Structures are given as C-alpha cells and as structure tokens.
mmCIF file with all atom_site columns, C-alpha atoms in Angstrom:
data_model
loop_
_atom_site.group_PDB
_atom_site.id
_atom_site.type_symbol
_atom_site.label_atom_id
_atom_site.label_alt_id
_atom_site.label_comp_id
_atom_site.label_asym_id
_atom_site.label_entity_id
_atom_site.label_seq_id
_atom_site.pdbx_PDB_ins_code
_atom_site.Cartn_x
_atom_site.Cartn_y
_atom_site.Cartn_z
_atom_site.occupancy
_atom_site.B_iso_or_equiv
_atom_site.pdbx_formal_charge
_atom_site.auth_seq_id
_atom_site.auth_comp_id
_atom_site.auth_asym_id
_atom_site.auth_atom_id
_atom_site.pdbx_PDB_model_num
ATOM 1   C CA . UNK A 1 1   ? -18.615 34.866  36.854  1.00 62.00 ? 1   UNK A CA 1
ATOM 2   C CA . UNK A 1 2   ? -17.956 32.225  34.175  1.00 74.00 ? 2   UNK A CA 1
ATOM 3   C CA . UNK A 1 3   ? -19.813 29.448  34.033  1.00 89.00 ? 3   UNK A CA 1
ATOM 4   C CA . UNK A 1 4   ? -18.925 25.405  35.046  1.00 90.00 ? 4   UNK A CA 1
ATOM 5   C CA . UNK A 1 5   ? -19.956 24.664  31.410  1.00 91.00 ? 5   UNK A CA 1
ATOM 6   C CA . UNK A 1 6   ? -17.217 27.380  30.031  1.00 90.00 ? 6   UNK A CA 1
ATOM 7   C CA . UNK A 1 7   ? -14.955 26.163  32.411  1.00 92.00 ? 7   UNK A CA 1
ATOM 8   C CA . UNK A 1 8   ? -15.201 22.906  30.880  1.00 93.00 ? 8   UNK A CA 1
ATOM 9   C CA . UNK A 1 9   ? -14.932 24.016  27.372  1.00 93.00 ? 9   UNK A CA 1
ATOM 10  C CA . UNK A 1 10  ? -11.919 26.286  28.036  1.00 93.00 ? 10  UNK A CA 1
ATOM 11  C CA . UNK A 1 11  ? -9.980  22.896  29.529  1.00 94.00 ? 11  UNK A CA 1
ATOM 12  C CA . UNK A 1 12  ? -11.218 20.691  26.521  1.00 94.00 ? 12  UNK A CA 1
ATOM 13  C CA . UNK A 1 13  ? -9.652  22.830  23.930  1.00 94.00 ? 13  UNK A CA 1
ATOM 14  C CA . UNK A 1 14  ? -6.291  23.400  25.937  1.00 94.00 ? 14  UNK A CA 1
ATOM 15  C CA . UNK A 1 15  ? -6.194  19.635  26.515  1.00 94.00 ? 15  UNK A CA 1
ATOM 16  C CA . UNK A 1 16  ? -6.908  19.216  22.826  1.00 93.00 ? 16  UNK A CA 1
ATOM 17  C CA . UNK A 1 17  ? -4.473  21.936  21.567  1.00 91.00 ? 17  UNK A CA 1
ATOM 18  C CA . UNK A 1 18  ? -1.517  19.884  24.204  1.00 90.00 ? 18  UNK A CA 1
ATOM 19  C CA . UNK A 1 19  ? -2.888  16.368  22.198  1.00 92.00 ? 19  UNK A CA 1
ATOM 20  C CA . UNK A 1 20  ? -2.290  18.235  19.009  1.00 89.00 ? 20  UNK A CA 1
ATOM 21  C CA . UNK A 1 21  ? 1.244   19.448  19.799  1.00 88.00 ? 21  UNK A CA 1
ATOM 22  C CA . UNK A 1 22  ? 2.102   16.627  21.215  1.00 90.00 ? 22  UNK A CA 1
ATOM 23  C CA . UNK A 1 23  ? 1.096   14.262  18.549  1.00 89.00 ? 23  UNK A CA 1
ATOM 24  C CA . UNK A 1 24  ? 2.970   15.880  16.276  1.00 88.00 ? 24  UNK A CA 1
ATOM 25  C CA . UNK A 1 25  ? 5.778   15.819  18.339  1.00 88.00 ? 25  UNK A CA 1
ATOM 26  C CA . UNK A 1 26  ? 5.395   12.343  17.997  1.00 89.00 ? 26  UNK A CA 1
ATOM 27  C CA . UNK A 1 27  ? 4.607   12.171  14.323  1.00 88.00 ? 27  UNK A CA 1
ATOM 28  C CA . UNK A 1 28  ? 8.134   13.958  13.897  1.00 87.00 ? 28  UNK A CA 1
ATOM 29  C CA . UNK A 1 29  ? 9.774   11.437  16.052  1.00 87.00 ? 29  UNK A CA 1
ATOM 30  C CA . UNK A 1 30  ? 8.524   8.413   14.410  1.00 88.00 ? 30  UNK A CA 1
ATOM 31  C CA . UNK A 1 31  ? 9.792   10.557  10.625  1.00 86.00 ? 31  UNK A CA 1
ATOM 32  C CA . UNK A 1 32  ? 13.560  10.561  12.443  1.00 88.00 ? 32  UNK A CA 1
ATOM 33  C CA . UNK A 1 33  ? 12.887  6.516   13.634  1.00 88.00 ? 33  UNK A CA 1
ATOM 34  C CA . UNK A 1 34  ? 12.072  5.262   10.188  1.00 85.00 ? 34  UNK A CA 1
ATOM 35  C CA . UNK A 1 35  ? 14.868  7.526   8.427   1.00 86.00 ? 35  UNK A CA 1
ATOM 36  C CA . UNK A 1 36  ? 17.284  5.965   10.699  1.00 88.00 ? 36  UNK A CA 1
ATOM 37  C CA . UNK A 1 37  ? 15.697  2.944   10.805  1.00 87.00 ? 37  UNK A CA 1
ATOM 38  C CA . UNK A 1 38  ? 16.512  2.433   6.447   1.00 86.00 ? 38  UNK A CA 1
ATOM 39  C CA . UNK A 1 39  ? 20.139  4.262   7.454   1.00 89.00 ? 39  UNK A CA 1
ATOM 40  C CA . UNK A 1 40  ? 20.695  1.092   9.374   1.00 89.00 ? 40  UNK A CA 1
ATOM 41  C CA . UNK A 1 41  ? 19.352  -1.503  6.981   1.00 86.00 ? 41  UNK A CA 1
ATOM 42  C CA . UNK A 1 42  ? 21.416  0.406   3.956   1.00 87.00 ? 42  UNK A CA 1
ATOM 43  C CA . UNK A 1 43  ? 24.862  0.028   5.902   1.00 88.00 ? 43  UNK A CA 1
ATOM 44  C CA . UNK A 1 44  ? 23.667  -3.346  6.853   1.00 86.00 ? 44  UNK A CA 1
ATOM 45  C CA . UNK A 1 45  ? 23.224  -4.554  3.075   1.00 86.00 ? 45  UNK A CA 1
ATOM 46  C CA . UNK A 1 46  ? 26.256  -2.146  2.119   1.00 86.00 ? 46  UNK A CA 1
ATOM 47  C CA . UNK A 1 47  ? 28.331  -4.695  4.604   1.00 85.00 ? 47  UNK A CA 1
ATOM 48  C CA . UNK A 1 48  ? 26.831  -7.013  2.798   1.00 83.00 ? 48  UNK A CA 1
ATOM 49  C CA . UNK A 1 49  ? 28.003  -6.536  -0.430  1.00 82.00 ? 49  UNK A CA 1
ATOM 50  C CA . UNK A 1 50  ? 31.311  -5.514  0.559   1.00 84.00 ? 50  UNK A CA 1
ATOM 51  C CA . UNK A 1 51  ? 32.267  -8.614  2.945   1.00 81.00 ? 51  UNK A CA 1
ATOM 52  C CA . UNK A 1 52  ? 30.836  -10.635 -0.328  1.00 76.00 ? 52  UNK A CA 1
ATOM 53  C CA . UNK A 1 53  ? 32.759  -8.435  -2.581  1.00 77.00 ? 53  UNK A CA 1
ATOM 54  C CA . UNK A 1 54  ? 35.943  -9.070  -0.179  1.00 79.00 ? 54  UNK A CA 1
ATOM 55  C CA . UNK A 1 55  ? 35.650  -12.886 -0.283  1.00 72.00 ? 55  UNK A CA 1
ATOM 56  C CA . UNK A 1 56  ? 35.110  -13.166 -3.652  1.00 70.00 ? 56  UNK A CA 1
ATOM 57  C CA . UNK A 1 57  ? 38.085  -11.670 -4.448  1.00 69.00 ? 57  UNK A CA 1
ATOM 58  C CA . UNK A 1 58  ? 40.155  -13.200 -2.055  1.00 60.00 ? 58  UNK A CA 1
ATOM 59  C CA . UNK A 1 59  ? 42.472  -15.728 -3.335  1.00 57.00 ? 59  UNK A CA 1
ATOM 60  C CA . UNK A 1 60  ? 42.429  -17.804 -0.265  1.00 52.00 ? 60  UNK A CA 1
ATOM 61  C CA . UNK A 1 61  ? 38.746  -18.832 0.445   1.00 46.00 ? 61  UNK A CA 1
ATOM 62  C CA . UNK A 1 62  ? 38.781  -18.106 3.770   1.00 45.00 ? 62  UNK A CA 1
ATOM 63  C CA . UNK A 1 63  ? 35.996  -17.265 6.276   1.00 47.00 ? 63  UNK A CA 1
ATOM 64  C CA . UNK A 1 64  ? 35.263  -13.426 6.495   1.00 46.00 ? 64  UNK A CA 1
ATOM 65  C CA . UNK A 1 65  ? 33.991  -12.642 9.674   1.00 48.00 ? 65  UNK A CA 1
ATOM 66  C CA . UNK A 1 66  ? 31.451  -9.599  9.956   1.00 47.00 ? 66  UNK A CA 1
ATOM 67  C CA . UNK A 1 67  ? 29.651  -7.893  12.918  1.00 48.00 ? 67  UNK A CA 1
ATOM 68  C CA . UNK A 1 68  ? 25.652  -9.167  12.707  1.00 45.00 ? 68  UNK A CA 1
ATOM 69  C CA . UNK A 1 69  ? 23.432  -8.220  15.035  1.00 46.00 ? 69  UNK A CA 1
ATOM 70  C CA . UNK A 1 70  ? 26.040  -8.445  18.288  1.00 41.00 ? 70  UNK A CA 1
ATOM 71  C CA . UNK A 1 71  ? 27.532  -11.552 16.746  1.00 38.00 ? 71  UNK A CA 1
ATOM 72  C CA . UNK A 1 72  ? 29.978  -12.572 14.579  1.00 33.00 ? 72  UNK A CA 1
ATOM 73  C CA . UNK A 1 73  ? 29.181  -14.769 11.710  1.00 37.00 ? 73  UNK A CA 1
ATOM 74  C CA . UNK A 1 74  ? 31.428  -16.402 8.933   1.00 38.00 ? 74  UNK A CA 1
ATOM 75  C CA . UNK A 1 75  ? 30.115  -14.485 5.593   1.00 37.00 ? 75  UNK A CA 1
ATOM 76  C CA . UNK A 1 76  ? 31.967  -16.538 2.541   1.00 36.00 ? 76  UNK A CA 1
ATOM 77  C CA . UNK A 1 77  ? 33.880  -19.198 1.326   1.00 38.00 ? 77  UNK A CA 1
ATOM 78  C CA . UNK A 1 78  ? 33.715  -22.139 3.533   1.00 38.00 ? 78  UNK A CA 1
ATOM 79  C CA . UNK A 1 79  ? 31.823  -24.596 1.364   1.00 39.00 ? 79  UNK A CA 1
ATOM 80  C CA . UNK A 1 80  ? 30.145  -25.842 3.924   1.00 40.00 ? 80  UNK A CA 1
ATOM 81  C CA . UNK A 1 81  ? 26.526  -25.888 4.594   1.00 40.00 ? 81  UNK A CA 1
ATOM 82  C CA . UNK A 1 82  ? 25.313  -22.607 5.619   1.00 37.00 ? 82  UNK A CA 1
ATOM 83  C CA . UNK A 1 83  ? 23.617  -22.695 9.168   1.00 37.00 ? 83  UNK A CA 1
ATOM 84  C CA . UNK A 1 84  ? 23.733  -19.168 10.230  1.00 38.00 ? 84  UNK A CA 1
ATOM 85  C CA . UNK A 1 85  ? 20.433  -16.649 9.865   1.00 47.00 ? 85  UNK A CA 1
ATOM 86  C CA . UNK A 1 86  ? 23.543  -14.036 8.409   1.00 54.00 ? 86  UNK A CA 1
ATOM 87  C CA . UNK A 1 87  ? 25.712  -16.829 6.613   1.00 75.00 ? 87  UNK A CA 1
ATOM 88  C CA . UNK A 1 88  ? 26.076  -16.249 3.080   1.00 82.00 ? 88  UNK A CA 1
ATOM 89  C CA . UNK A 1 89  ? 25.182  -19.380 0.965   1.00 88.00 ? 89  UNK A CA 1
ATOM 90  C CA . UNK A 1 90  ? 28.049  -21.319 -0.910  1.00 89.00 ? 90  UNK A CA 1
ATOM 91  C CA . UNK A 1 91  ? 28.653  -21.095 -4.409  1.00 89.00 ? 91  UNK A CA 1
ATOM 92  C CA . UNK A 1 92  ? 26.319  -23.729 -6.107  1.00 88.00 ? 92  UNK A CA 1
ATOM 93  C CA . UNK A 1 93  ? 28.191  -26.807 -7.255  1.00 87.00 ? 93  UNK A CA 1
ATOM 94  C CA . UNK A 1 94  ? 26.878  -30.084 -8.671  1.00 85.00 ? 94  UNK A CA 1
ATOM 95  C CA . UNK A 1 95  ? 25.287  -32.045 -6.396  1.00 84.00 ? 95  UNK A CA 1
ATOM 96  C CA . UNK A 1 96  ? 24.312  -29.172 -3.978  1.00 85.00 ? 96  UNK A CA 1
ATOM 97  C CA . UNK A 1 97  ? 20.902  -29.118 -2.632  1.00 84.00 ? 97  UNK A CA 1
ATOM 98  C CA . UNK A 1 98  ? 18.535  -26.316 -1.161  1.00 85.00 ? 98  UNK A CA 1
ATOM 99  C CA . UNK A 1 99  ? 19.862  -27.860 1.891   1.00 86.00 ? 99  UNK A CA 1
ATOM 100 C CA . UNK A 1 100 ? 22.950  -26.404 1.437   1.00 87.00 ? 100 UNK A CA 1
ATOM 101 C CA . UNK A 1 101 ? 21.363  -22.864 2.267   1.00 88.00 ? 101 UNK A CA 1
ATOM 102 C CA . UNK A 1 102 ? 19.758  -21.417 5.411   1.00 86.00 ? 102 UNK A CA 1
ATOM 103 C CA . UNK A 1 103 ? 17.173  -18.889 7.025   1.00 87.00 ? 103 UNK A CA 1
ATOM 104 C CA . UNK A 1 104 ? 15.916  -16.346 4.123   1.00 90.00 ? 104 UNK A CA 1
ATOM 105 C CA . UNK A 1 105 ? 18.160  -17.760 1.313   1.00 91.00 ? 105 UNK A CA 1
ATOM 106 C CA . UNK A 1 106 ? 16.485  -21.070 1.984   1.00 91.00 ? 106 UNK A CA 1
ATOM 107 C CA . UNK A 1 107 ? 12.959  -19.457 2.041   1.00 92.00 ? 107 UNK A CA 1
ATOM 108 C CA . UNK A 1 108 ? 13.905  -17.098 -1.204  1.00 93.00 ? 108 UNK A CA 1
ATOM 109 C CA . UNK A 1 109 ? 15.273  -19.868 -3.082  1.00 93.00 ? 109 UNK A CA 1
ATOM 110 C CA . UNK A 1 110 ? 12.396  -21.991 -2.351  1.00 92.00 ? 110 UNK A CA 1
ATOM 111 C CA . UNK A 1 111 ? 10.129  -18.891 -3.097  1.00 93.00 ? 111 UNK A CA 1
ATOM 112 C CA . UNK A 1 112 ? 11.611  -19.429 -6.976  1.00 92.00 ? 112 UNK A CA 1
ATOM 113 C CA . UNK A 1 113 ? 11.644  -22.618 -7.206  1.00 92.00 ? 113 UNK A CA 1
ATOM 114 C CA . UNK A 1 114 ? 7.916   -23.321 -6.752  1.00 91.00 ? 114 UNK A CA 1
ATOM 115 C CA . UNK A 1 115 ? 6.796   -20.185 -8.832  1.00 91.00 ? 115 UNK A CA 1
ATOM 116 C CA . UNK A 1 116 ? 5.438   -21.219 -12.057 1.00 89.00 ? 116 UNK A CA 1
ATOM 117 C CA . UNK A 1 117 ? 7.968   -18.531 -13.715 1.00 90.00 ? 117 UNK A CA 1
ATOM 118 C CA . UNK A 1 118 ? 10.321  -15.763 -13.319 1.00 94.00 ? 118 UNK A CA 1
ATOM 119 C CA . UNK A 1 119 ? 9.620   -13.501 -10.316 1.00 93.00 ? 119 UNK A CA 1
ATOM 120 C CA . UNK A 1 120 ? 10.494  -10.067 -9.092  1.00 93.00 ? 120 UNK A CA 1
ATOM 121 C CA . UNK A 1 121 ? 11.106  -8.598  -5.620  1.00 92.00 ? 121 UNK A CA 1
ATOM 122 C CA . UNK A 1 122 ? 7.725   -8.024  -4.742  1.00 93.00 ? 122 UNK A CA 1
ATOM 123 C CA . UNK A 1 123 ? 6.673   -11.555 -5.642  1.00 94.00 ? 123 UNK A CA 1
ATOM 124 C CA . UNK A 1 124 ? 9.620   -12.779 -3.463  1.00 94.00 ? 124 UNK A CA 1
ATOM 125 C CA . UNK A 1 125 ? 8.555   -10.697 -0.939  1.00 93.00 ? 125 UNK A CA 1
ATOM 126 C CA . UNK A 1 126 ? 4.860   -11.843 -0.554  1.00 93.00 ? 126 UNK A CA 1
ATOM 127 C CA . UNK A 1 127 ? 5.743   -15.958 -1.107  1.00 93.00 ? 127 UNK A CA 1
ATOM 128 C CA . UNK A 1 128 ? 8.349   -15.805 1.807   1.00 92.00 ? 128 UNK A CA 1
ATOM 129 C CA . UNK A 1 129 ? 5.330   -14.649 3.796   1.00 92.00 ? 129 UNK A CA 1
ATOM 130 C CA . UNK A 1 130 ? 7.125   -10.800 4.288   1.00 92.00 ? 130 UNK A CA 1
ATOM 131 C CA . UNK A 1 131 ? 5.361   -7.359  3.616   1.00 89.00 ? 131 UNK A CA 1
ATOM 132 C CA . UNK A 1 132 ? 5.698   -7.015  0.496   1.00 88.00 ? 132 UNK A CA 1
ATOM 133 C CA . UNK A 1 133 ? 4.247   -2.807  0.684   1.00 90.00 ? 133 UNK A CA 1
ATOM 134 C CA . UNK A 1 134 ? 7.334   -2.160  3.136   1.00 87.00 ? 134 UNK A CA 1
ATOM 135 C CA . UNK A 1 135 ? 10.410  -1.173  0.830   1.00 87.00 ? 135 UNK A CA 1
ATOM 136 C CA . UNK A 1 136 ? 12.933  -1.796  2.882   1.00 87.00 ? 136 UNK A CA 1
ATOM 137 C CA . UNK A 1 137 ? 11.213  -6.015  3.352   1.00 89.00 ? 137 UNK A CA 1
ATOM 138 C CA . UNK A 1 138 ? 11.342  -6.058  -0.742  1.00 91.00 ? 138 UNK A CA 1
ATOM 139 C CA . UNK A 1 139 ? 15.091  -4.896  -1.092  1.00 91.00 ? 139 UNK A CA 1
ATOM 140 C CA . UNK A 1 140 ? 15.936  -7.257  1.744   1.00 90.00 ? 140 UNK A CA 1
ATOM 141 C CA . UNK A 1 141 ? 14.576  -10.098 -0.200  1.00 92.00 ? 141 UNK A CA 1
ATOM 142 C CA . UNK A 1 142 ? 15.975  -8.921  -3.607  1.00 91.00 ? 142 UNK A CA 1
ATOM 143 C CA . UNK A 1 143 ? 19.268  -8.451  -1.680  1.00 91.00 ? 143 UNK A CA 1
ATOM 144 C CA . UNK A 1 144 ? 19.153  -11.889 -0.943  1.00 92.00 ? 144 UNK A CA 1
ATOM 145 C CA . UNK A 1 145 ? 18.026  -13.033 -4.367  1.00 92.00 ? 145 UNK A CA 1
ATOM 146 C CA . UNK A 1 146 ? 21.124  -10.866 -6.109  1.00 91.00 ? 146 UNK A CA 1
ATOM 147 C CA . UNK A 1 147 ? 23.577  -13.020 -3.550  1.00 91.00 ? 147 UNK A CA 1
ATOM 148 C CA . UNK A 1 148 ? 21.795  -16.064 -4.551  1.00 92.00 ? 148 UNK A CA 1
ATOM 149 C CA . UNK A 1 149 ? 22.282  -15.338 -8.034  1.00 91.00 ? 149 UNK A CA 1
ATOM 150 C CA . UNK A 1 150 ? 26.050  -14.298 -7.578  1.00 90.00 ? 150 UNK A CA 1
ATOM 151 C CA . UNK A 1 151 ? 26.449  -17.874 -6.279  1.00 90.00 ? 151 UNK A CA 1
ATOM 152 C CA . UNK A 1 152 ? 25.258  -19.239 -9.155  1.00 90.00 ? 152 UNK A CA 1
ATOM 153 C CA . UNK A 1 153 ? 21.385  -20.780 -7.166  1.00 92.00 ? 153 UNK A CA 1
ATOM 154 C CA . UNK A 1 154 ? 19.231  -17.911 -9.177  1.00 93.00 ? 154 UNK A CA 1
ATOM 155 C CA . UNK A 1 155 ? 19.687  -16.515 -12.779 1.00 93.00 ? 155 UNK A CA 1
ATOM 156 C CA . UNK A 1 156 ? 18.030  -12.993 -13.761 1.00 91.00 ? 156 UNK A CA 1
ATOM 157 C CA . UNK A 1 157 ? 15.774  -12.890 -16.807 1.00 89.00 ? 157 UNK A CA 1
ATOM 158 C CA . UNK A 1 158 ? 16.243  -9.852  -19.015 1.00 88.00 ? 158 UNK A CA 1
ATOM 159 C CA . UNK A 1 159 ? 13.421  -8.154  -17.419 1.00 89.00 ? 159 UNK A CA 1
ATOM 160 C CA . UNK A 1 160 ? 15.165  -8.533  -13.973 1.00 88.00 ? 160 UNK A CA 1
ATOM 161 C CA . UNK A 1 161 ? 13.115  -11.378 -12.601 1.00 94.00 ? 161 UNK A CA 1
ATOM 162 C CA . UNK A 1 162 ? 14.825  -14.272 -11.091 1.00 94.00 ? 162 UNK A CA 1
ATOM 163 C CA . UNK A 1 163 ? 14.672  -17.744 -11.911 1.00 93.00 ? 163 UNK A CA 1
ATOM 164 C CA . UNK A 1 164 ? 16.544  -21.012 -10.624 1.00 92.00 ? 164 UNK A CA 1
ATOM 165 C CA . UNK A 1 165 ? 19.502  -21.918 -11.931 1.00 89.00 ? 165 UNK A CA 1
ATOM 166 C CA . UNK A 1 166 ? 19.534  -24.978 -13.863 1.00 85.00 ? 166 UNK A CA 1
ATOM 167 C CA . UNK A 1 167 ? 21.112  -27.775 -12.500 1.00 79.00 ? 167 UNK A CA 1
ATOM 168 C CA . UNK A 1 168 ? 20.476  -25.864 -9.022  1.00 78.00 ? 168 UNK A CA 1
ATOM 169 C CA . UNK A 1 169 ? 17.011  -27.120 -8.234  1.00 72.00 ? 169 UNK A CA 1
ATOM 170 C CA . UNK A 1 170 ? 17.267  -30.768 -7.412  1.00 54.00 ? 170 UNK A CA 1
ATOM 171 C CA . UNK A 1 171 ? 20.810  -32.331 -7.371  1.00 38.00 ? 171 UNK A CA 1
ATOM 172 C CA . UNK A 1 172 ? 20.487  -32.850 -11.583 1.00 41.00 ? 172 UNK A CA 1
ATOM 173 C CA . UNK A 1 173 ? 17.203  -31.219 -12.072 1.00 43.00 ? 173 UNK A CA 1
ATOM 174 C CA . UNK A 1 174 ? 15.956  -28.737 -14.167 1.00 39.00 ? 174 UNK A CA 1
ATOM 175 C CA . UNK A 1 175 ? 13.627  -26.035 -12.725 1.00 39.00 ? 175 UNK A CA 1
ATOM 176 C CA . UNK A 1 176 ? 10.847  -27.350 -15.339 1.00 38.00 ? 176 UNK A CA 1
ATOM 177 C CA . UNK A 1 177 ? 11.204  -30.962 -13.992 1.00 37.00 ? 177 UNK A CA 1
ATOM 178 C CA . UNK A 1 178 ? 10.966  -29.308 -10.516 1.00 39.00 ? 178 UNK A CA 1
ATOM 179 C CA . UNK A 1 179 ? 7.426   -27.322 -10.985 1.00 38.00 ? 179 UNK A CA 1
ATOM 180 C CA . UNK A 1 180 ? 6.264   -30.988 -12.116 1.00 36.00 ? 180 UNK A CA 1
ATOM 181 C CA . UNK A 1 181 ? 7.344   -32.543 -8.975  1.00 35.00 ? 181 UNK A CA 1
ATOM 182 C CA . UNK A 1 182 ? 5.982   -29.997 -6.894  1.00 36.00 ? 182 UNK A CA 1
ATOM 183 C CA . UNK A 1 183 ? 1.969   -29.511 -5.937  1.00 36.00 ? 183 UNK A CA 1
ATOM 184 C CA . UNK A 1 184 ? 1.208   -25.985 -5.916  1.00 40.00 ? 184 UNK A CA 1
ATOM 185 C CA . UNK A 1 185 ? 3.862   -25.335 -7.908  1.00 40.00 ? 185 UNK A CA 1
ATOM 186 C CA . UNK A 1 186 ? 1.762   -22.339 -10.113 1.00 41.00 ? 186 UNK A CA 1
ATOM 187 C CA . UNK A 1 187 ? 1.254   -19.979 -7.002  1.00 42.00 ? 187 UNK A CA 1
ATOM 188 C CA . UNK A 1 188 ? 3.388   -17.798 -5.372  1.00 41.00 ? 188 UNK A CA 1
#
C-alpha cells in the first residue's frame, strides 16, 4: 500500500511536469506576440515613410490622410502647426519654432537640441525618457529623427548622429547659441 508521503510526491512532480509544459506553452506564445508585435510596428513605420514619400512628391501640398491607431490623421503638407500625436511636422522655414512640432517630434527635437553634441538613436532614446534596450523604442525614435531631418529640423553628422539644424533652434539661432541659453544643456 503506498504511502501518504509517496502519494504526495507522485502529485508534486505531475503538477510540476503540467507547470513545465505549460510554461513553455506560454514562453512560445509570448515568441509569436513579440514577432508580431515588431510585424506591426515595421508596417506602421513602412506607412510612414510611404505617406511621407507620397506627400513629398505631390505637387499639390495637400493633406494625406493615413489610418493611425483607429483614427485618421493628416500626415504632410499643411504648414500648419502640427497638433496630432501621428502628425508629421512641417518642413522647417524661417521663423519656425519647436512649437511648430508635436508629441515625440517635439520631445526628439528637444532631445537634440539640449545635448551638448551630435547624438545617436540610443541617446535619443534614453533623453526622451523611452527604453532605450528595447529595439523597436530606438528605431521609433530614430524614425522620428530621420523625418525630422527630411524636414530640414535635424542634420546627420557623417557618423550618423543627428544634430539641429541651424537656423532651426530658436527662430534665428544657432544650435551653439542655444546650448548657451539652456541650463543643463551638457546632459542627455
């Protein structure tokens, strides 16, 4: 006659044998959420790029309207300040300020302007107070930096580090005159 104590042991290990088939059940599960979890975000910045692509070339600059999160939301060419979190920012013109943009470009412009030099993705990343060890957070924000520089806000440095624009961080600034204006200026 087996004993209680056997009994016992006998139901531990199938309980722990169902907790290890389980959890990797799960394991595999969360593997197919994050894989379609970076699908999503790489059709989402593919849009992107091609609703920017589309306005830019469009000889008429007019408002190119592209699905966002269950919205709609005017992606280019209205020269008007940007309000929307999915609103691309304007092309930089004299006498535009960081008002002009909104949500992340705001924060990723701003991100450059008070660094005390060029900075990459990762930098970017961390100063707009993201993850910066989650990939898919660093190509969002270097996503945004890329628009900002096709819009004339950022400029790239050789070694692919962004920079502001001259001329594009007060209304006739330069970005040195800006780190001197600014306290804290040297951190990111």
């Amino acid at each position: 006659m087996p004993s209680v104590l056997g009994l016992m042991e006998q139901r531990e290990a199938r309980a722990r044998q169902d907790l290890e088939s389980w959890t990797e059940v799960l394991e595999q599960a969360q593997a197919e959420v994050d894989a379609a979890r970076e699908r999503v975000e790489r059709a989402r910045v593919g849009l992107e790029e091609l609703v920017s692509v589309l306005a830019e070339e469009s000889p008429v600059h007019t408002p190119v309207a592209v699905p966002s999160g269950g919205g709609m939301a005017a992606a280019a060419g209205s020269g008007g300040p940007s309000t929307g979190r999915g609103e691309r920012p304007p092309v930089w013109r004299s006498g535009m300020g960081e008002e002009e943009l909104s949500g992340l470009y705001r924060e990723v412009f701003a991100a450059a302007v008070t660094a005390s030099g060029p900075v990459n993705g990762v930098e970017l990343t961390r100063a707009v107070g993201r993850e910066a060890e989650s990939k898919n957070e660093v190509e969002k924000i270097r996503h945004r930096a890329y628009v900002l520089e096709k819009r004339g806000w950022l400029v790239r440095a050789r070694d692919g580090r962004f920079m502001p624009a001259p001329g594009a961080v007060g209304r006739d600034d330069s970005p040195a005159s800006a780190e001197h204006r600014r306290p804290g200026a040297g951190t990111v």
